[in-house]
Coordinates of C-alpha atoms in Angstrom, one line a residue:
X30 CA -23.0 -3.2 6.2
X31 CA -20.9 -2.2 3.0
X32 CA -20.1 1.0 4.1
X33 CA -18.1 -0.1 7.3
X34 CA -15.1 -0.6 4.6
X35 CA -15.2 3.7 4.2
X36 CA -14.9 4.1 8.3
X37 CA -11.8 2.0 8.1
X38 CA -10.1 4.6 5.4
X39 CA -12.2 8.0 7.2
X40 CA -11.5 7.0 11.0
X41 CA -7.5 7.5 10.9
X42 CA -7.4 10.3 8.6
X43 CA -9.9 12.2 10.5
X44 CA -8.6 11.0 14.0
X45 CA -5.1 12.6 12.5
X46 CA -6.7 16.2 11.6
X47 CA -7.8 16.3 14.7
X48 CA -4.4 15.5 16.7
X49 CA -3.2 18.1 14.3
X50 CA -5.3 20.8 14.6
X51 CA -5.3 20.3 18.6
X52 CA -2.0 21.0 20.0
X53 CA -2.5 19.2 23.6
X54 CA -1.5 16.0 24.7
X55 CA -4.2 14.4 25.6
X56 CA -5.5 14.6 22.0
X57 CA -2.6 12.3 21.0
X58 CA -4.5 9.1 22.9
X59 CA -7.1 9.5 20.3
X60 CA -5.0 7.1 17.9
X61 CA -5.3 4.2 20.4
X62 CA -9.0 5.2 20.5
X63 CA -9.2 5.0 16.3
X64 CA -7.3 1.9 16.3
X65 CA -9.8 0.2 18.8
X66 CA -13.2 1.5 16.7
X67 CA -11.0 0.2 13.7
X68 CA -10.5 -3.2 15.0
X69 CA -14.1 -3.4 16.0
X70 CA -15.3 -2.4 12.6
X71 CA -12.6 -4.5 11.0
X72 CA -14.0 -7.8 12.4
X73 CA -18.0 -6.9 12.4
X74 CA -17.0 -6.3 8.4
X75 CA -15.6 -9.7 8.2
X76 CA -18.5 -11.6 9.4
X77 CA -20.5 -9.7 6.4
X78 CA -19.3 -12.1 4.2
X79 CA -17.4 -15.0 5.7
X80 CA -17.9 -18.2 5.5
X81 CA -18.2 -17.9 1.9
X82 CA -15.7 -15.4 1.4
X83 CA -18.2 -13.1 -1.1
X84 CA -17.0 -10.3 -2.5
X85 CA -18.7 -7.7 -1.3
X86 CA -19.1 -4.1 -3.2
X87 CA -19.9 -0.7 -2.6
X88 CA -20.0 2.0 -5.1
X89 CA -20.2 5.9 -3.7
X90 CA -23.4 7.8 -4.7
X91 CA -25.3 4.6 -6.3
X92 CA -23.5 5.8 -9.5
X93 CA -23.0 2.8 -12.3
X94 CA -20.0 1.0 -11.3
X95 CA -18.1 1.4 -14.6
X96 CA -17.8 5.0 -13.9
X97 CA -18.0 5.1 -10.3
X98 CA -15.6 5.1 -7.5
X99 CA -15.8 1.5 -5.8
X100 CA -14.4 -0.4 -3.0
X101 CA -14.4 -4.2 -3.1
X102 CA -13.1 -6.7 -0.3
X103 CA -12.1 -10.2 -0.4
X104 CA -10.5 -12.6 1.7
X105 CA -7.1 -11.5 -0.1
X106 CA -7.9 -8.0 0.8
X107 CA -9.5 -8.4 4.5
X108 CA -6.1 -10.7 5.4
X109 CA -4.4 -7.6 4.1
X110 CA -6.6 -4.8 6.0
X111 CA -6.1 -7.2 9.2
X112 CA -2.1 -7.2 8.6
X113 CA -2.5 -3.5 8.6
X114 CA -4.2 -3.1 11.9
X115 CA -2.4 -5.1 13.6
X116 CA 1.2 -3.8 12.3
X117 CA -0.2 0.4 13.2
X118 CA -1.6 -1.7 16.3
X119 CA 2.6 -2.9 17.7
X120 CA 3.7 0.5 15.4
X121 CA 1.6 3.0 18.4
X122 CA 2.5 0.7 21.1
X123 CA 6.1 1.1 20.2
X124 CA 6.1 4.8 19.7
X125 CA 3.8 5.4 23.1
X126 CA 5.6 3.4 25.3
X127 CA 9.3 5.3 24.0
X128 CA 7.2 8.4 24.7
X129 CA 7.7 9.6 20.8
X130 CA 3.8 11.0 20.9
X131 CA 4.8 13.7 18.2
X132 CA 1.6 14.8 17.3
X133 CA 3.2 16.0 13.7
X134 CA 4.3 12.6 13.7
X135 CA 1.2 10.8 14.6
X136 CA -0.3 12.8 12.0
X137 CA 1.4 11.3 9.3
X138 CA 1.7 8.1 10.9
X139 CA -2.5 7.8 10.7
X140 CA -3.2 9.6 7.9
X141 CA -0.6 6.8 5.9
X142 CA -2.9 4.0 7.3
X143 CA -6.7 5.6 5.8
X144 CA -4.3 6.1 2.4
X145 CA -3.3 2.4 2.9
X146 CA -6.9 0.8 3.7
X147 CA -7.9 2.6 0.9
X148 CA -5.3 1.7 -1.7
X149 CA -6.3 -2.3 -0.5
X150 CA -10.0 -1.8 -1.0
X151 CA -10.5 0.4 -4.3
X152 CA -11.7 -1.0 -7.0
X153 CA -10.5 1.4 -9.8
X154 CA -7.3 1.9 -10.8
X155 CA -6.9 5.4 -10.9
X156 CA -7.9 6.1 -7.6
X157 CA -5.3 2.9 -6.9
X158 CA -3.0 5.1 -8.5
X159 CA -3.7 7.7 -6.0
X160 CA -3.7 6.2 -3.1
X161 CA -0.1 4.7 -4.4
X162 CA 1.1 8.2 -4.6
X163 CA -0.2 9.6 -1.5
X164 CA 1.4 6.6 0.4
X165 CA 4.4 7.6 -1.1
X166 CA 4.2 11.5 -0.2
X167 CA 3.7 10.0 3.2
X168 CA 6.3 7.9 3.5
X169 CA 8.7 10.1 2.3
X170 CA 7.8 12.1 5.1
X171 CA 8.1 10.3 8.0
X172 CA 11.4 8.6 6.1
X173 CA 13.0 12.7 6.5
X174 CA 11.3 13.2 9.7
X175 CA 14.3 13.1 12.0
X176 CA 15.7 16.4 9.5
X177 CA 18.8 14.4 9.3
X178 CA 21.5 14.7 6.1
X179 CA 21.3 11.3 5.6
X180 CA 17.4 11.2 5.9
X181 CA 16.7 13.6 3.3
X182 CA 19.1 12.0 0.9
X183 CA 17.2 8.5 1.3
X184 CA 14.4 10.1 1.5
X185 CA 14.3 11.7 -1.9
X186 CA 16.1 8.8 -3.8
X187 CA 12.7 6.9 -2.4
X188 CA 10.8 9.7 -3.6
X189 CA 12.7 9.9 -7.4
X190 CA 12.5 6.2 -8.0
X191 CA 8.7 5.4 -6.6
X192 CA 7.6 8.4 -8.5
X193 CA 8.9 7.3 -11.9
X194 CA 7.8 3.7 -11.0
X195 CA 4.1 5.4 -10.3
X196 CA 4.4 7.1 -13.5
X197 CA 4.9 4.1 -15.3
X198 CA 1.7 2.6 -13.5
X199 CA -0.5 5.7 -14.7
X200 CA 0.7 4.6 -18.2
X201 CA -0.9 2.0 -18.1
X202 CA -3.8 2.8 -16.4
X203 CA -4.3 5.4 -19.3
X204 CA -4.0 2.7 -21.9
X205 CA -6.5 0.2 -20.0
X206 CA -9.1 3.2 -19.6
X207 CA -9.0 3.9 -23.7
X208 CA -9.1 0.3 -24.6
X209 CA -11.8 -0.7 -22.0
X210 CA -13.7 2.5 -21.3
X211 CA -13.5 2.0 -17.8
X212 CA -11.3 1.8 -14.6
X213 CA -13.6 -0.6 -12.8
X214 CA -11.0 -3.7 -12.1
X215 CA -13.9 -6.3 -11.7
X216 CA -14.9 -4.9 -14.9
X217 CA -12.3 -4.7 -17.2
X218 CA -11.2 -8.7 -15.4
X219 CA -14.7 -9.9 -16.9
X220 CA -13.8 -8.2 -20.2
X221 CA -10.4 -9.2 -20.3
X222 CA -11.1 -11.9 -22.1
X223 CA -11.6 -10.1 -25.7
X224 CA -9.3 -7.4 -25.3
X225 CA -6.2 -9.8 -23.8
X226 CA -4.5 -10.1 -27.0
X227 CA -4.7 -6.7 -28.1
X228 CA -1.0 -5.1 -28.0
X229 CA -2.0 -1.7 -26.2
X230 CA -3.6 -4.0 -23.2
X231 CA -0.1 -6.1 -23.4
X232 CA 2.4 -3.0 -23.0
X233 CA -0.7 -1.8 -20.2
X234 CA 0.2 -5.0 -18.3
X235 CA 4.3 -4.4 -18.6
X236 CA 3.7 -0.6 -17.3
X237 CA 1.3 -1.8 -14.6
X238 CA 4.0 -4.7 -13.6
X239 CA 7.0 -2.1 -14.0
X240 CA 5.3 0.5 -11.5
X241 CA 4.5 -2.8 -8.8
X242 CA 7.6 -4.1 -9.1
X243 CA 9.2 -0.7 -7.8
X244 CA 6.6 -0.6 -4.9
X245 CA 7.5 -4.5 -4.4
X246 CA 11.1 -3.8 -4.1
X247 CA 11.9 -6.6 -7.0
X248 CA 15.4 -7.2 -8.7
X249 CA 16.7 -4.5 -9.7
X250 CA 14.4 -1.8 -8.6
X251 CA 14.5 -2.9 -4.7
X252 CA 17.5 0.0 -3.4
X253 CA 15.5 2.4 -2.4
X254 CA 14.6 0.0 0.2
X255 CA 17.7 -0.1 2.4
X256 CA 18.5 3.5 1.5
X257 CA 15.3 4.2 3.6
X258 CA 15.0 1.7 6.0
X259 CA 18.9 2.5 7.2
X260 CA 17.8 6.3 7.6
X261 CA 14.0 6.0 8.9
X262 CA 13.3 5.7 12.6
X263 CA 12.5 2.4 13.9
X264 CA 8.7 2.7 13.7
X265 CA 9.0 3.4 9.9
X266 CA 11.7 1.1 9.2
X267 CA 9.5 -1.5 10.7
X268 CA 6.4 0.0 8.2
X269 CA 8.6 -0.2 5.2
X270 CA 9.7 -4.3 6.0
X271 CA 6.0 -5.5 7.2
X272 CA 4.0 -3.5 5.4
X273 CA 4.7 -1.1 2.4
X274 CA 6.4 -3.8 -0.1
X275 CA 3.8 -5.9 0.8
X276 CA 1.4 -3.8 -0.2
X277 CA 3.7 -4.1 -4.0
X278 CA 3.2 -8.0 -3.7
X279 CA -0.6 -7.3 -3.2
X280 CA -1.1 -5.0 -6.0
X281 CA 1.0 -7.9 -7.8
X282 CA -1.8 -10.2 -7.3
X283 CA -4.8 -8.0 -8.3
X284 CA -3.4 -7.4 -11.3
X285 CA -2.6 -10.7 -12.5
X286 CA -6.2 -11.7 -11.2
X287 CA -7.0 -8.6 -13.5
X288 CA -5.4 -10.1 -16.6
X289 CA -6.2 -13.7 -15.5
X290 CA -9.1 -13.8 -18.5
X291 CA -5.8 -13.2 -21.0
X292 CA -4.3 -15.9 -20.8
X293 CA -0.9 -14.7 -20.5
X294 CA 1.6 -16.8 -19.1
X295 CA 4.9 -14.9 -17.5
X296 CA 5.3 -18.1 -14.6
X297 CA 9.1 -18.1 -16.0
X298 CA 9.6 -14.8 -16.4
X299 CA 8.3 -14.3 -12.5
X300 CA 10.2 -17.3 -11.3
X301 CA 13.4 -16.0 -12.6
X302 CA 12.8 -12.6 -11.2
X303 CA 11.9 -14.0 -7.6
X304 CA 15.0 -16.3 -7.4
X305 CA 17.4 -13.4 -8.6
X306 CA 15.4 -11.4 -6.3
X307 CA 15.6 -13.7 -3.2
X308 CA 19.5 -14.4 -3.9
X309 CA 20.4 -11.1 -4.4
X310 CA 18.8 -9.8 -1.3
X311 CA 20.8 -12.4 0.6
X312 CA 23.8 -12.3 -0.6
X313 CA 24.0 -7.8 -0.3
X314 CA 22.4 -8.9 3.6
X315 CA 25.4 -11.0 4.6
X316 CA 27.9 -8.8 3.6
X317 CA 26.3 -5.5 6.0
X318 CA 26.9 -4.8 9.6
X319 CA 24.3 -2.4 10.2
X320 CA 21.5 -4.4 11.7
X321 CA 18.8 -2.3 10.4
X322 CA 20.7 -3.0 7.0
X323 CA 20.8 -6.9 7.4
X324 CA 16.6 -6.7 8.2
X325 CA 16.5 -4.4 5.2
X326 CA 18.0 -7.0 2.5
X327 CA 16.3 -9.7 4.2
X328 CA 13.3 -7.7 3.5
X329 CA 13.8 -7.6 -0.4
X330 CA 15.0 -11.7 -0.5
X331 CA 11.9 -12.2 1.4
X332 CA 9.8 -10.6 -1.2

């Protein structure tokens, strides 16, 4: 029953090769068909482990799970995989019913939601980093779809500053694997523990936090986010509000669960950077008059 959670990251990425690689129209209804079986699967998944809310593990090719590649799912993580399917669920409505079936498009468009199941469900962080910078290849894409001036300008800018956020993430992902010897996040959480005070794990947890705070579009780091929501089409723009800085915020709370065992104690710190983060997305909202603008900051003061 474990190994429902891969279908839900292989069914859109293979349901988008194949709208790819056949040109016909038809072919494009397949991503209503993919997000049906994913629904399905989604909820038969769930009921492996509710009431109790068990984590539930599967590691590829029975390898040892310290140097495996792992998925893992929680409530935290299902609630996040059902936000998912149900935003790609109003996001294909929207672009079948305005009759924008680009296949090219749709391609993308799928292909970003296996990349984002998977980026919720791993259990190691470099293939969390991975996943963090496909999604970001992705969206760049479909941010520059419309070939516009403007587009490709936003469009990089998102590109430059999530790339150098992402960098700053594999930092510390480095640092983490030569202190632990692992990736595995369960692992290194239930070793965190001994290793919390040491000062390579602490400037880990400040490159790990730097790279999420990009991705969560927190003060200062959050203006990529109207640069690409102002330019996207309305599909994306919608993506980028309900879904991809969430996806920051989620990543936020894995890896403070991560570091829970350390002891550390940023509440302040946090606190401070919400409230400048919630104020300053209101006040730069009230003074557009773009509507797509306005959602925008309301986006990061939301955050």
């Amino acid at each position: 029953m474990t190994q429902l959670a891969v279908l839900l990251i292989l069914i859109p990425i293979l349901t988008a090769i194949i709208i790819y690689l056949i040109p016909k129209e038809r072919v494009n209804y397949l991503a209503i068909l993919s997000q049906i079986a994913i629904t399905i699967i989604a909820v038969v998944y769930y009921q492996h482990f509710t009431p109790n809310y068990d984590q539930t593990l599967f590691v590829f090719g029975n390898w040892d799970g310290r140097i495996g590649i792992s998925l893992s799912n929680d409530a935290l993580s299902m609630s996040f995989v059902f936000l998912a399917i149900f935003t790609w669920w109003m996001i294909i409505i929207y672009t079948f019913s305005t009759k924008q079936t680009n296949r090219i498009f749709l391609f993308f468009l799928l292909f970003l939601q296996g990349v984002f199941f998977g980026l919720i469900m791993t259990n190691d962080l470099f293939n969390m980093f991975v996943f963090l910078e496909l999604a970001t290849i992705l969206i760049t894409i479909l941010i520059v779809f419309k070939k516009e001036a403007e587009s490709f300008r936003s469009g990089i800018y998102y590109l430059i500053v999530n790339t150098a956020g992402m960098l700053t993430f594999l930092v510390g992902v480095i640092i983490l694997y030569f202190v632990f010897g692992t990736i595995n996040i369960i692992v290194i959480g239930e070793m965190m523990g001994d290793y919390g005070d040491s000062i390579a794990v602490r400037f880990a947890y400040a490159c790990l936090m730097a790279g999420v705070s990009v991705k969560a579009a927190l003060f200062p780091v959050f203006t990529w986010l109207p640069k690409a929501h102002g330019v996207a089409q309305s599909a994306i723009s919608a993506l980028l509000s309900g879904l991809v800085v969430k996806a920051g915020l989620y990543l936020f709370i894995r890896i403070n669960e991560m570091y829970s065992a350390a002891g550390y104690n940023y509440t302040t710190f946090f606190f401070v950077l919400g409230t400048l983060t919630a104020f300053g997305g209101v006040m730069f909202a009230v003074t557009q008059k773009d509507m797509k603008q306005i959602l925008a900051y309301h986006t990061v003061s939301q955050v």
